[in-house]
Short mmCIF file of C-alpha atoms in Angstrom, two decimals:
data_model
loop_
_atom_site.label_atom_id
_atom_site.label_comp_id
_atom_site.label_asym_id
_atom_site.label_seq_id
_atom_site.Cartn_x
_atom_site.Cartn_y
_atom_site.Cartn_z
CA UNK A 153 76.25 107.81 86.43
CA UNK A 154 78.65 105.28 84.95
CA UNK A 155 76.70 102.40 86.50
CA UNK A 156 73.44 103.79 85.09
CA UNK A 157 75.01 103.85 81.62
CA UNK A 158 76.38 100.33 82.10
CA UNK A 159 73.00 99.06 83.21
CA UNK A 160 71.65 100.18 79.82
CA UNK A 161 73.93 97.63 78.13
CA UNK A 162 71.34 94.92 78.80
CA UNK A 163 69.00 96.82 76.50
CA UNK A 164 71.30 96.57 73.48
CA UNK A 165 69.90 93.15 72.43
CA UNK A 166 66.39 94.67 72.52
CA UNK A 167 67.53 97.36 70.13
CA UNK A 168 69.14 94.85 67.76
CA UNK A 169 66.15 92.50 67.88
CA UNK A 170 63.85 95.42 67.08
CA UNK A 171 66.01 96.68 64.21
CA UNK A 172 66.81 93.31 62.63
CA UNK A 173 63.23 92.06 62.89
CA UNK A 174 62.20 95.05 60.79
CA UNK A 175 60.54 96.89 63.66
CA UNK A 176 58.59 93.82 64.77
CA UNK A 177 57.16 94.70 68.21
CA UNK A 178 56.24 91.02 68.79
CA UNK A 179 59.99 90.29 68.98
CA UNK A 180 60.90 93.42 70.88
CA UNK A 181 58.34 93.11 73.69
CA UNK A 182 59.56 89.74 75.11
CA UNK A 183 63.12 91.02 74.73
CA UNK A 184 62.21 94.11 76.74
CA UNK A 185 60.91 91.87 79.55
CA UNK A 186 64.18 89.92 79.38
CA UNK A 187 66.13 93.18 79.56
CA UNK A 188 64.33 94.24 82.76
CA UNK A 189 65.05 90.88 84.38
CA UNK A 190 68.68 90.89 83.28
CA UNK A 191 69.45 94.50 84.18
CA UNK A 192 68.89 93.61 87.81
CA UNK A 193 70.63 90.23 87.49
CA UNK A 194 73.75 91.77 85.89
CA UNK A 195 73.97 94.56 88.40
CA UNK A 196 73.63 91.99 91.21
CA UNK A 197 76.30 89.74 89.76
CA UNK A 198 78.71 92.63 89.38
CA UNK A 199 78.64 93.06 93.16
CA UNK A 200 81.52 90.57 92.83
CA UNK A 201 83.75 93.39 91.61
CA UNK A 202 82.74 95.74 94.41
CA UNK A 203 83.38 93.04 97.02
CA UNK A 204 86.76 92.16 95.53
CA UNK A 205 87.96 95.71 94.99
CA UNK A 206 86.84 96.98 98.39
CA UNK A 207 88.59 94.04 100.09
CA UNK A 208 91.74 93.49 98.06
CA UNK A 209 92.35 96.64 96.03
CA UNK A 210 91.22 99.69 98.03
CA UNK A 211 91.31 97.66 101.27
CA UNK A 212 88.39 99.67 102.60
CA UNK A 213 86.73 96.51 103.90
CA UNK A 214 89.55 96.15 106.44
CA UNK A 215 88.91 99.75 107.51
CA UNK A 216 85.20 98.99 107.88
CA UNK A 217 85.81 95.77 109.84
CA UNK A 218 87.88 97.72 112.34
CA UNK A 219 85.01 100.15 112.87
CA UNK A 220 81.44 99.94 114.20
CA UNK A 221 80.18 99.16 110.67
CA UNK A 222 78.30 95.84 110.78
CA UNK A 223 78.70 93.19 108.09
CA UNK A 224 74.96 93.37 107.46
CA UNK A 225 74.97 97.11 106.79
CA UNK A 226 78.08 96.77 104.60
CA UNK A 227 76.43 93.99 102.58
CA UNK A 228 73.16 95.88 102.28
CA UNK A 229 74.97 99.06 101.31
CA UNK A 230 76.99 97.39 98.56
CA UNK A 231 74.05 95.47 97.14
CA UNK A 232 71.26 98.05 97.45
CA UNK A 233 73.41 100.76 95.87
CA UNK A 234 73.37 98.68 92.69
CA UNK A 235 69.56 98.85 92.69
CA UNK A 236 69.65 102.65 92.72
CA UNK A 237 71.96 102.77 89.74
CA UNK A 238 69.88 100.28 87.74
CA UNK A 239 66.51 101.81 88.66
CA UNK A 240 66.41 104.44 85.86
CA UNK A 241 66.92 101.94 83.05
CA UNK A 242 64.41 99.48 84.57
CA UNK A 243 61.83 102.24 84.92
CA UNK A 244 62.33 103.39 81.33
CA UNK A 245 61.88 99.82 80.04
CA UNK A 246 58.83 99.32 82.23
CA UNK A 247 57.32 102.57 80.95
CA UNK A 248 57.82 101.48 77.31
CA UNK A 249 56.27 98.08 78.10
CA UNK A 250 53.28 99.61 79.84
CA UNK A 251 52.79 102.13 77.05
CA UNK A 252 52.78 99.35 74.46
CA UNK A 253 50.88 96.83 76.54
CA UNK A 254 48.92 98.33 79.45
CA UNK A 255 48.50 95.88 82.33
CA UNK A 256 47.32 95.99 85.96
CA UNK A 257 49.34 96.20 89.14
CA UNK A 258 49.66 92.41 89.63
CA UNK A 259 51.69 91.79 86.43
CA UNK A 260 53.93 94.74 87.31
CA UNK A 261 54.51 93.35 90.78
CA UNK A 262 55.04 89.92 89.19
CA UNK A 263 57.85 91.04 86.88
CA UNK A 264 59.43 93.17 89.60
CA UNK A 265 59.19 90.19 91.98
CA UNK A 266 60.93 87.70 89.70
CA UNK A 267 63.54 90.34 88.80
CA UNK A 268 64.15 91.06 92.48
CA UNK A 269 64.58 87.41 93.43
CA UNK A 270 66.97 86.81 90.53
CA UNK A 271 68.83 89.98 91.56
CA UNK A 272 69.11 88.64 95.12
CA UNK A 273 70.43 85.28 93.89
CA UNK A 274 72.97 87.08 91.70
CA UNK A 275 74.02 89.37 94.56
CA UNK A 276 74.74 86.25 96.60
CA UNK A 277 76.64 84.75 93.67
CA UNK A 278 78.54 88.02 93.23
CA UNK A 279 79.50 88.16 96.91
CA UNK A 280 80.65 84.52 96.79
CA UNK A 281 82.83 85.22 93.74
CA UNK A 282 84.20 88.49 95.10
CA UNK A 283 84.98 87.00 98.51
CA UNK A 284 86.69 83.89 97.21
CA UNK A 285 88.94 85.37 94.54
CA UNK A 286 92.23 87.13 95.21
CA UNK A 287 92.93 87.77 91.56
CA UNK A 288 91.90 91.02 89.87
CA UNK A 289 91.62 89.45 86.42
CA UNK A 290 89.34 86.72 87.76
CA UNK A 291 87.22 89.21 89.73
CA UNK A 292 86.59 91.03 86.45
CA UNK A 293 86.23 88.10 84.06
CA UNK A 294 84.15 85.60 86.06
CA UNK A 295 81.09 87.90 86.34
CA UNK A 296 81.38 88.67 82.63
CA UNK A 297 81.43 84.98 81.69
CA UNK A 298 78.58 84.23 84.08
CA UNK A 299 76.69 87.23 82.70
CA UNK A 300 76.96 85.67 79.25
CA UNK A 301 75.82 82.27 80.58
CA UNK A 302 72.78 83.63 82.42
CA UNK A 303 71.99 86.46 80.04
CA UNK A 304 72.76 86.05 76.39
CA UNK A 305 72.89 82.27 76.03
CA UNK A 306 69.54 81.15 77.52
CA UNK A 307 66.10 82.19 76.19
CA UNK A 308 65.80 85.46 78.04
CA UNK A 309 65.63 87.89 75.13
CA UNK A 310 64.21 85.34 72.74
CA UNK A 311 61.40 82.78 73.28
CA UNK A 312 62.15 79.34 74.74
CA UNK A 313 60.12 77.77 71.94
CA UNK A 314 62.78 78.80 69.40
CA UNK A 315 65.20 76.26 70.93
CA UNK A 316 65.04 72.61 69.77
CA UNK A 317 62.98 70.51 72.22
CA UNK A 318 66.07 68.49 73.24
CA UNK A 319 67.86 71.68 74.33
CA UNK A 320 64.93 73.23 76.23
CA UNK A 321 65.39 71.20 79.48
CA UNK A 322 69.01 72.40 79.64
CA UNK A 323 67.87 75.99 79.16
CA UNK A 324 65.46 75.51 82.05
CA UNK A 325 68.39 74.68 84.33
CA UNK A 326 69.46 78.34 84.09
CA UNK A 327 67.51 80.48 86.59
CA UNK A 328 67.30 83.51 84.31
CA UNK A 329 65.23 81.40 81.89
CA UNK A 330 62.58 80.93 84.59
CA UNK A 331 62.66 84.61 85.55
CA UNK A 332 62.20 85.66 81.91
CA UNK A 333 59.47 83.06 81.32
CA UNK A 334 57.55 84.31 84.36
CA UNK A 335 58.04 87.95 83.34
CA UNK A 336 56.69 87.25 79.84
CA UNK A 337 53.80 85.32 81.39
CA UNK A 338 52.83 88.23 83.66
CA UNK A 339 52.77 90.60 80.67
CA UNK A 340 50.58 88.22 78.68
CA UNK A 341 53.34 87.50 76.19
CA UNK A 342 53.39 83.79 77.01
CA UNK A 343 50.94 81.16 78.23
CA UNK A 344 52.10 79.06 81.19
CA UNK A 345 50.21 76.39 83.15
CA UNK A 346 49.79 77.16 86.90
CA UNK A 347 52.17 74.29 87.69
CA UNK A 348 54.80 75.86 85.40
CA UNK A 349 54.37 79.22 87.15
CA UNK A 350 54.70 77.53 90.54
CA UNK A 351 57.73 75.53 89.38
CA UNK A 352 59.39 78.70 88.08
CA UNK A 353 58.98 80.49 91.42
CA UNK A 354 60.11 77.45 93.43
CA UNK A 355 63.16 77.04 91.19
CA UNK A 356 64.16 80.69 91.65
CA UNK A 357 63.62 80.57 95.43
CA UNK A 358 65.60 77.33 95.83
CA UNK A 359 68.40 78.71 93.64
CA UNK A 360 68.51 81.85 95.79
CA UNK A 361 68.68 79.78 98.99
CA UNK A 362 71.52 77.67 97.54
CA UNK A 363 73.42 80.85 96.62
CA UNK A 364 72.81 82.22 100.13
CA UNK A 365 74.27 79.04 101.65
CA UNK A 366 77.32 79.25 99.36
CA UNK A 367 77.95 82.89 100.21
CA UNK A 368 77.60 82.16 103.95
CA UNK A 369 80.43 79.62 103.56
CA UNK A 370 82.65 81.79 101.35
CA UNK A 371 82.28 85.36 102.58
CA UNK A 372 83.87 86.26 105.91
CA UNK A 373 83.80 89.58 107.77
CA UNK A 374 86.59 88.52 110.14
CA UNK A 375 89.13 86.36 108.34
CA UNK A 376 89.62 82.83 109.73
CA UNK B 53 105.98 101.39 131.21
CA UNK B 54 104.85 97.93 130.27
CA UNK B 55 107.13 95.02 130.95
CA UNK B 56 109.37 93.70 128.21
CA UNK B 57 107.73 90.34 128.08
CA UNK B 58 108.28 87.71 125.47
CA UNK B 59 108.71 84.03 125.03
CA UNK B 60 112.01 84.47 123.27
CA UNK B 61 115.39 84.05 124.99
CA UNK B 62 116.44 87.59 123.98
CA UNK B 63 113.77 89.06 126.24
CA UNK B 64 113.31 88.45 129.93
CA UNK B 65 110.48 86.18 131.10
CA UNK B 66 108.19 87.98 133.53
CA UNK B 67 104.53 87.69 134.41
CA UNK B 68 102.22 90.41 133.16
CA UNK B 69 100.92 92.57 136.00
CA UNK B 70 97.20 93.08 136.41
CA UNK B 71 97.36 96.71 135.21
CA UNK B 72 95.27 97.66 132.18
CA UNK B 73 97.33 98.27 129.07
CA UNK B 74 96.00 99.71 125.85
CA UNK B 75 97.12 96.60 124.00
CA UNK B 76 98.03 93.35 125.69
CA UNK B 77 99.15 90.22 123.86
CA UNK B 78 99.75 86.92 125.64
CA UNK B 79 101.11 83.83 123.92
CA UNK B 80 99.46 84.78 120.66
CA UNK B 81 99.70 82.28 117.83
CA UNK B 82 98.23 82.14 114.37
CA UNK B 83 98.18 79.24 111.94
CA UNK B 84 96.34 79.96 108.71
CA UNK B 85 93.79 77.42 107.41
CA UNK B 86 96.29 76.21 104.79
CA UNK B 87 98.81 75.41 107.53
CA UNK B 88 101.17 78.40 107.45
CA UNK B 89 102.27 79.20 110.99
CA UNK B 90 102.49 82.99 110.97
CA UNK B 91 102.78 83.72 114.71
CA UNK B 92 104.17 81.64 117.56
CA UNK B 93 103.58 82.56 121.20
CA UNK B 94 104.01 86.32 120.96
CA UNK B 95 103.55 88.37 124.15
CA UNK B 96 103.90 92.08 124.85
CA UNK B 97 101.96 95.08 126.11
CA UNK B 98 101.63 98.66 124.84
CA UNK B 99 101.09 101.74 126.97
CA UNK B 100 98.78 104.66 126.25
CA UNK B 101 100.21 107.27 123.90
CA UNK B 102 103.09 105.09 122.76
CA UNK B 103 104.28 104.68 119.21
CA UNK B 104 104.98 100.98 119.09
CA UNK B 105 106.71 99.64 115.98
CA UNK B 106 106.53 96.09 114.76
CA UNK B 107 109.72 95.59 112.83
CA UNK B 108 110.56 92.59 110.73
CA UNK B 109 111.30 91.21 107.33
CA UNK B 110 108.56 90.74 104.74
CA UNK B 111 106.45 87.75 105.80
CA UNK B 112 107.70 87.85 109.40
CA UNK B 113 104.14 88.03 110.79
CA UNK B 114 103.80 91.79 111.41
CA UNK B 115 100.62 92.26 109.39
CA UNK B 116 99.09 89.09 110.83
CA UNK B 117 99.66 90.44 114.34
CA UNK B 118 98.29 93.88 113.47
CA UNK B 119 95.20 92.39 111.80
CA UNK B 120 94.46 90.24 114.86
CA UNK B 121 94.69 93.28 117.12
CA UNK B 122 92.49 95.29 114.75
CA UNK B 123 89.82 92.52 115.03
CA UNK B 124 90.15 91.60 111.36
CA UNK B 125 91.66 88.15 111.83
CA UNK B 126 91.07 85.36 114.35
CA UNK B 127 94.04 84.17 116.39
CA UNK B 128 94.61 80.43 116.76
CA UNK B 129 96.14 80.37 120.23
CA UNK B 130 96.78 82.79 123.07
CA UNK B 131 94.93 85.94 123.94
CA UNK B 132 94.96 89.58 122.92
CA UNK B 133 93.11 92.51 124.41
CA UNK B 134 92.71 96.06 123.16
CA UNK B 135 91.46 98.62 125.70
CA UNK B 136 90.89 95.66 128.04
CA UNK B 137 88.51 93.88 125.67
CA UNK B 138 89.27 90.51 124.15
CA UNK B 139 89.75 90.79 120.37
CA UNK B 140 88.06 87.45 119.76
CA UNK B 141 85.15 87.61 122.19
CA UNK B 142 84.41 91.34 122.38
CA UNK B 143 85.36 92.88 119.03
CA UNK B 144 82.28 95.12 119.04
CA UNK B 145 83.46 96.76 122.26
CA UNK B 146 86.82 97.55 120.65
CA UNK B 147 85.83 98.75 117.19
CA UNK B 148 84.36 102.18 118.09
CA UNK B 149 87.72 103.15 119.62
CA UNK B 150 90.16 101.94 116.96
CA UNK B 151 91.01 102.75 113.37
CA UNK B 152 93.24 101.10 110.85
CA UNK B 153 95.03 102.06 107.67
CA UNK B 154 95.74 98.76 105.95
CA UNK B 155 98.89 98.01 104.01
CA UNK B 156 98.74 99.31 100.43
CA UNK B 157 95.29 100.80 100.94
CA UNK B 158 94.46 103.28 98.20
CA UNK B 159 91.68 105.79 97.67
CA UNK B 160 89.28 105.51 94.77
CA UNK B 161 90.76 107.46 91.89
CA UNK B 162 87.43 108.80 90.63
CA UNK B 163 86.46 110.35 93.96
CA UNK B 164 87.88 113.48 95.57
CA UNK B 165 89.56 113.71 98.95
CA UNK B 166 86.42 115.47 100.21
CA UNK B 167 84.21 112.60 98.97
CA UNK B 168 86.32 109.99 100.75
CA UNK B 169 86.34 111.71 104.10
CA UNK B 170 82.67 112.69 104.00
CA UNK B 171 81.62 109.18 102.99
CA UNK B 172 83.63 107.68 105.84
CA UNK B 173 81.98 110.13 108.26
CA UNK B 174 78.56 108.99 107.09
CA UNK B 175 79.55 105.31 107.16
CA UNK B 176 80.66 105.89 110.75
CA UNK B 177 77.09 107.00 111.49
CA UNK B 178 77.36 110.80 111.56
CA UNK B 179 74.42 112.93 110.47
CA UNK B 180 74.73 114.84 107.19
CA UNK B 181 75.47 118.12 108.99
CA UNK B 182 78.00 116.57 111.37
CA UNK B 183 79.68 114.76 108.47
CA UNK B 184 80.10 118.02 106.53
CA UNK B 185 81.53 119.84 109.56
CA UNK B 186 83.84 116.95 110.46
CA UNK B 187 85.05 116.59 106.87
CA UNK B 188 85.99 120.28 106.77
CA UNK B 189 87.82 120.01 110.10
CA UNK B 190 89.74 116.91 109.04
CA UNK B 191 90.71 118.40 105.68
CA UNK B 192 92.05 121.51 107.35
CA UNK B 193 93.86 119.50 110.01
CA UNK B 194 95.54 117.34 107.38
CA UNK B 195 96.37 120.27 105.06
CA UNK B 196 94.09 118.84 102.40
CA UNK B 197 91.72 121.77 102.08
CA UNK B 198 93.39 123.23 99.00
CA UNK B 199 93.05 119.82 97.30
CA UNK B 200 89.46 119.17 98.36
CA UNK B 201 87.94 119.12 94.87
CA UNK B 202 90.75 117.25 93.13
CA UNK B 203 90.25 113.62 92.22
CA UNK B 204 92.60 111.44 94.23
CA UNK B 205 94.03 110.27 90.89
CA UNK B 206 95.54 113.76 90.63
CA UNK B 207 97.08 113.74 94.12
CA UNK B 208 100.64 112.71 95.04
CA UNK B 209 101.29 109.52 96.99
CA UNK B 210 101.85 111.51 100.17
CA UNK B 211 98.56 113.37 99.80
CA UNK B 212 96.69 110.12 99.11
CA UNK B 213 98.18 108.63 102.27
CA UNK B 214 97.00 111.73 104.15
CA UNK B 215 93.50 111.18 102.78
CA UNK B 216 93.56 107.61 104.13
CA UNK B 217 94.87 108.78 107.50
CA UNK B 218 92.17 111.43 107.68
CA UNK B 219 89.57 108.76 106.89
CA UNK B 220 90.94 106.60 109.69
CA UNK B 221 90.97 109.45 112.18
CA UNK B 222 87.53 110.94 111.74
CA UNK B 223 86.26 109.02 114.76
CA UNK B 224 89.07 110.19 117.08
CA UNK B 225 90.34 106.67 117.79
CA UNK B 226 92.18 105.82 120.97
CA UNK B 227 94.30 103.25 119.16
CA UNK B 228 95.50 103.62 115.59
CA UNK B 229 96.88 100.68 113.61
CA UNK B 230 99.06 101.58 110.64
CA UNK B 231 100.35 98.83 108.40
CA UNK B 232 103.44 100.02 106.51
CA UNK B 233 102.10 103.60 106.38
CA UNK B 234 104.96 105.08 104.37
CA UNK B 235 105.59 102.34 101.85
CA UNK B 236 106.12 103.84 98.42
CA UNK B 237 106.32 107.43 99.66
CA UNK B 238 109.17 109.80 98.83
CA UNK B 239 111.34 111.13 101.70
CA UNK B 240 109.21 114.27 102.08
CA UNK B 241 105.97 112.29 102.10
CA UNK B 242 107.39 109.95 104.73
CA UNK B 243 108.35 112.85 106.96
CA UNK B 244 104.87 114.35 106.64
CA UNK B 245 103.35 111.07 107.80
CA UNK B 246 105.83 110.84 110.68
CA UNK B 247 104.96 114.38 111.78
CA UNK B 248 101.28 113.48 111.67
CA UNK B 249 101.85 110.40 113.83
CA UNK B 250 103.76 112.49 116.35
CA UNK B 251 100.92 115.00 116.50
CA UNK B 252 98.51 112.17 117.24
CA UNK B 253 100.55 110.72 120.06
CA UNK B 254 100.80 114.19 121.58
CA UNK B 255 97.01 113.99 121.88
CA UNK B 256 97.27 110.63 123.67
CA UNK B 257 96.52 108.35 120.72
CA UNK B 258 98.34 105.03 120.90
CA UNK B 259 99.87 104.05 117.57
CA UNK B 260 100.92 100.57 116.55
CA UNK B 261 102.65 100.55 113.22
CA UNK B 262 104.41 97.93 111.19
CA UNK B 263 107.39 98.81 109.10
CA UNK B 264 110.44 97.32 107.55
CA UNK B 265 112.15 100.68 107.27
CA UNK B 266 114.85 100.87 109.95
CA UNK B 267 115.06 104.66 109.91
CA UNK B 268 111.29 104.89 110.39
CA UNK B 269 111.38 102.60 113.40
CA UNK B 270 114.39 104.44 114.81
CA UNK B 271 112.86 107.91 114.43
CA UNK B 272 109.28 107.12 115.41
CA UNK B 273 109.14 104.34 117.94
CA UNK B 274 108.96 104.76 121.68
CA UNK B 275 109.41 101.01 121.80
CA UNK B 276 109.65 98.35 119.17
CA UNK B 277 109.18 94.65 118.75
CA UNK B 278 111.27 92.75 116.25
CA UNK B 279 109.29 89.85 114.81
CA UNK B 280 111.22 87.11 113.10
CA UNK B 281 109.57 84.07 111.53
CA UNK B 282 106.48 84.63 113.65
CA UNK B 283 108.34 84.91 116.93
CA UNK B 284 109.18 87.87 119.08
CA UNK B 285 112.92 88.29 118.69
CA UNK B 286 113.26 91.53 120.64
CA UNK B 287 111.13 93.91 122.68
CA UNK B 288 112.33 97.25 124.00
CA UNK B 289 113.60 100.66 122.94
CA UNK B 290 115.88 101.37 120.00
CA UNK B 291 118.76 102.02 122.39
CA UNK B 292 118.08 98.74 124.20
CA UNK B 293 118.08 96.94 120.86
CA UNK B 294 121.48 98.35 120.04
CA UNK B 295 122.79 97.49 123.49
CA UNK B 296 121.28 94.01 123.55
CA UNK B 297 122.70 93.16 120.18
CA UNK B 298 126.11 94.18 121.48
CA UNK B 299 126.81 96.55 118.64
CA UNK B 300 129.38 99.23 119.38
CA UNK B 301 131.04 102.04 117.50
CA UNK B 302 132.34 101.15 114.04
CA UNK B 303 135.74 102.59 113.07
CA UNK B 304 136.40 103.11 109.38
CA UNK B 305 140.02 103.34 108.31
CA UNK B 306 140.89 104.34 104.75
CA UNK B 307 143.57 106.19 102.76
CA UNK B 308 143.43 110.00 102.81
CA UNK B 309 142.49 109.95 99.13
CA UNK B 310 139.81 107.31 99.53
CA UNK B 311 139.27 105.16 96.47
CA UNK B 312 137.26 102.41 98.18
CA UNK B 313 139.91 99.75 97.52
CA UNK B 314 141.68 99.83 100.84
CA UNK B 315 138.82 100.56 103.22
CA UNK B 316 138.57 98.73 106.53
CA UNK B 317 135.48 98.68 108.76
CA UNK B 318 136.54 97.65 112.27
CA UNK B 319 134.41 96.89 115.33
CA UNK B 320 136.67 97.45 118.34
CA UNK B 321 135.62 95.81 121.59
CA UNK B 322 136.97 98.47 123.98
CA UNK B 323 138.02 102.11 124.20
CA UNK B 324 141.65 100.99 124.44
CA UNK B 325 141.30 99.16 121.16
CA UNK B 326 139.75 102.28 119.57
CA UNK B 327 142.70 104.39 120.71
CA UNK B 328 145.15 101.83 119.34
CA UNK B 329 143.44 101.85 115.95
CA UNK B 330 143.41 105.65 115.83
CA UNK B 331 147.05 105.89 116.81
CA UNK B 332 148.14 103.27 114.27
CA UNK B 333 146.10 104.84 111.47
CA UNK B 334 147.43 108.34 112.11
CA UNK B 335 150.98 106.99 112.08
CA UNK B 336 150.25 105.33 108.73
CA UNK B 337 148.78 108.55 107.36
CA UNK B 338 145.28 107.10 107.01
CA UNK B 339 141.97 108.73 107.70
CA UNK B 340 139.80 107.50 110.59
CA UNK B 341 136.06 108.06 110.83
CA UNK B 342 133.57 106.80 113.41
CA UNK B 343 130.14 105.39 112.73
CA UNK B 344 127.73 105.01 115.64
CA UNK B 345 125.72 101.79 115.78
CA UNK B 346 122.43 101.82 113.87
CA UNK B 347 119.20 99.96 114.41
CA UNK B 348 119.98 98.05 111.24
CA UNK B 349 123.17 96.73 112.85
CA UNK B 350 121.13 95.63 115.86
CA UNK B 351 118.47 94.08 113.64
CA UNK B 352 121.05 92.07 111.74
CA UNK B 353 122.58 90.83 114.98
CA UNK B 354 119.16 89.93 116.45
CA UNK B 355 117.60 88.14 113.49
CA UNK B 356 120.79 87.01 111.83
CA UNK B 357 120.27 88.65 108.46
CA UNK B 358 119.33 91.88 106.77
CA UNK B 359 115.80 93.22 106.31
CA UNK B 360 115.88 92.60 102.55
CA UNK B 361 116.34 88.84 102.87
#
């Protein structure tokens, strides 16, 4: 229940954008897409805390290692449980979006696809952070700082075009920018060239692979 | 009984027989990636149903050794087997038959004792019905039933430790690894854990526990290993430790109205010397009391310092 409430935090900027734009739905709709993308990204990133606390605080990971539990099932359990807790808020946002802007199944699958791949990349990042830190303060603060960097700083809630042209390439280095751009594109809120769509997907996939490689180096089931 | 084998001069050098021991450690060494040498050539074997204590100062290598045997940590040199399976090459063959309660493990404060045990049952692969039945059995066995709906935040340290032990024991392990199981518990809580360990060994469970409490090792262990700076300093029973360290009866001589100023603690080498001290003290009108040797005395003699150092 607590995680469900926390997952709603990513919708606060949508609320503020809607209120401060005087009820302007043109501002709120792209922000709602950004919120869907980021809800999953945040919840994935905060796997760092679960990994850290289960290993170093509760020490349950040691109990699981010395049992028939496999590292794959442990990893899947920790990461997929975050999806369950974030599902209600994502579904509510999706329902509002579809009510305001009815679209077909492909755009829905598109936004869920980019959100899922960003979530996977952030789960990997979260596991890498959680496995490599032995400090409670760091396990709590690093995901928060990264959440700010991938969530509130880049053009996820707001359009990329608002940023000065010289800043835009830097914003495109952040994977959540691509996920949000693709999400807005699938809902017809933004025009993208096919090459830009392809580049966005490739960027997200490559980023996810890089995160997977990092986590395979950092996270260990049996300590070396 | 397994042989008292070690690579240290205080223990005799013998070859391990071919018999299958529950735990068997041969020349085990561990150097951590950053270069810390935590274990050096440790060898011993543990029989079925034994309570085997690893005793040593903080940082002596006890937890490292326990974690290697519990398949949580890779050794650098040597070999260790649990239930005749190599911990490095066949961990999957070992894991269904062992359980561990790690040092300073703690339950989640926002979950109840019931939640913890039921979740562990399900994580261990039990069906929903089996998990419910097993949880009830474990809670009754560990006297936790009356606390089943309380959050663990509202339980005492002893009850929380019982929750962890119940979690570890849901799968009826053949070997139980306990890392400092009574640290931070009050005397009553410690005794409850000791009683629980004794009940387990009566069922044939082999228990390997680390501790730096001398009284715990003295009361619980069938045999003990003293680990000092990563090396096996002693292997045997408590009585053998006392005998090997050469500690005898202490004689305390003090004035009848003891004020602590004129108190002598003597360690006579023979019965004749004891009699002489008693005779002399009685003639001087002083009180004589006897203090039998403790494991702590033996420990100090063996490792050359106290446990707190």
